[in-house]
Amino acid sequence: NAGVTQTPKFQVLKTGQSMTLQCAQDMNHEYMSWYRQDPGMGLRLIHYSVGAGITDQGEVPNGYNVSRSTTEDFPLRLLSAAPSQTSVYFCASKEGGQGLDEQYFGPGTRLTVT
Amino acid sequence: SQQGEEDPQALSIQEGENATMNCSYKTSINNLQWYRQNSGRGLVHLILIRSNEREKHSGRLRVTLDTSKKSSSLLITASRAADTASYFCATDNGNTGKLIFGQGTTLQVKP
């Protein structure tokens, strides 16, 4: 199993541009989520999904959209990039919606918005 | 807002020594998890402790949970240079899988 994969690894955007961060998992996990990590802030939840067709907002959802059309994929869209969205983005997945399962993290996408 | 606060923010020890990291949180929880992050990499799950458990062991790791004080500690015994990483606690307060992370402790183990 490849686990959780993310593309791209690095991205530079200009203010106002849009882009999609890709996330895929091959473990048939129901639950997937996106976090951002800023220096000294730990990880903060952006959006999450408990299954195909179901998404919900996390702690910091503004400026981001998600969709979950398949179990495997959970893309994160930046609608109009802003410098405040410069961060490292992590996708994670776990087996079910219950909290007793460990989460598996992807390697991250480092995004810079100029 | 961050749920957890970790202490210390940074810790430097010699190989073979024990390392203790503390995590405090604000609201009631269903479980608390600890993750490790090596520089430039994703997070790796270390251990999960349920709210009705007080202590859990996994290899050289020992986690305690005190729900009355809303705090947890992670002890790494006989540390190795390979333990150099950042360590994060994360709480789940509704069995929803929505983890809320602390700011992390950066551990350096000198050979």
Coordinates of C-alpha atoms in Angstrom, one line a residue, chain B residues 1-100:
Chain B
S1 CA -8.3 27.8 18.9
Q2 CA -5.7 25.3 20.0
Q3 CA -7.0 22.7 22.4
G4 CA -3.7 21.5 23.8
E5 CA -0.7 23.3 25.2
E6 CA 2.5 21.4 25.4
D7 CA 5.4 21.9 27.7
P8 CA 8.2 22.3 27.3
Q9 CA 8.3 23.8 23.8
A10 CA 11.8 22.5 23.3
L11 CA 13.9 19.9 25.1
S12 CA 17.5 18.9 24.6
I13 CA 18.9 15.7 26.3
Q14 CA 21.8 13.3 26.0
E15 CA 21.3 9.8 24.5
G16 CA 20.2 7.3 27.1
E17 CA 18.4 9.9 29.2
N18 CA 14.6 10.0 29.6
A19 CA 12.5 12.6 28.0
T20 CA 9.2 13.8 29.4
M21 CA 6.7 16.0 27.6
N22 CA 3.5 17.3 29.0
C23 CA 0.2 18.3 27.3
S24 CA -2.7 20.2 28.8
Y25 CA -6.1 20.6 27.2
K26 CA -9.3 22.6 27.9
T27 CA -12.4 20.6 27.2
S28 CA -13.5 17.0 28.0
I29 CA -12.2 14.4 25.7
N30 CA -12.9 10.9 24.5
N31 CA -9.3 10.1 23.8
L32 CA -5.9 11.7 23.5
Q33 CA -3.3 10.7 21.0
W34 CA 0.5 11.4 20.6
Y35 CA 2.2 11.8 17.3
R36 CA 5.8 12.2 16.2
Q37 CA 6.9 14.4 13.3
N38 CA 10.4 14.2 11.9
S39 CA 11.7 17.3 10.2
G40 CA 10.0 17.9 6.9
R41 CA 7.8 14.8 7.1
G42 CA 4.2 13.9 8.0
L43 CA 3.0 12.9 11.4
V44 CA 3.3 9.3 12.6
H45 CA 0.9 8.0 15.3
L46 CA 2.6 6.8 18.5
I47 CA -0.1 5.9 21.0
L48 CA -3.7 6.5 21.9
I49 CA -5.1 6.6 25.4
R50 CA -8.8 6.6 26.1
S51 CA -10.5 8.9 28.7
N52 CA -11.1 6.0 31.0
E53 CA -7.5 4.9 31.0
R54 CA -4.8 6.3 33.3
E55 CA -1.6 4.9 31.8
K56 CA -0.5 3.1 28.7
H57 CA 2.8 1.6 27.5
S58 CA 4.2 0.9 24.1
G59 CA 7.8 -0.1 23.9
R60 CA 9.9 2.7 25.3
L61 CA 6.9 5.0 25.5
R62 CA 4.7 5.6 28.5
V63 CA 1.7 7.8 28.4
T64 CA -0.3 9.0 31.4
L65 CA -3.7 10.7 31.4
D66 CA -5.2 12.7 34.3
T67 CA -8.7 13.8 33.2
S68 CA -9.3 15.7 36.5
K69 CA -6.3 17.9 35.7
K70 CA -6.9 17.8 31.9
S71 CA -3.3 16.8 31.3
S72 CA -1.2 14.0 29.8
S73 CA 2.4 13.2 29.7
L74 CA 4.6 11.3 27.3
L75 CA 7.7 9.6 28.6
I76 CA 10.4 8.3 26.3
T77 CA 12.8 6.1 28.2
A78 CA 16.5 5.4 27.2
S79 CA 16.3 8.0 24.4
R80 CA 18.2 7.6 21.1
A81 CA 19.4 10.1 18.6
A82 CA 16.7 8.7 16.2
D83 CA 14.0 10.0 18.7
T84 CA 14.9 13.6 17.7
A85 CA 11.7 15.0 16.3
S86 CA 8.7 17.1 17.3
Y87 CA 6.0 15.5 19.4
F88 CA 2.4 16.5 19.3
C89 CA -0.6 15.6 21.5
A90 CA -4.0 15.6 19.9
T91 CA -7.4 15.3 21.5
D92 CA -10.7 14.0 20.2
N93 CA -13.6 15.2 22.3
G94 CA -16.5 13.6 20.4
N95 CA -15.3 10.3 18.9
T96 CA -15.6 12.2 15.6
G97 CA -12.1 11.8 14.5
K98 CA -11.7 15.6 14.5
L99 CA -8.3 15.9 16.2
I100 CA -7.3 19.2 17.9

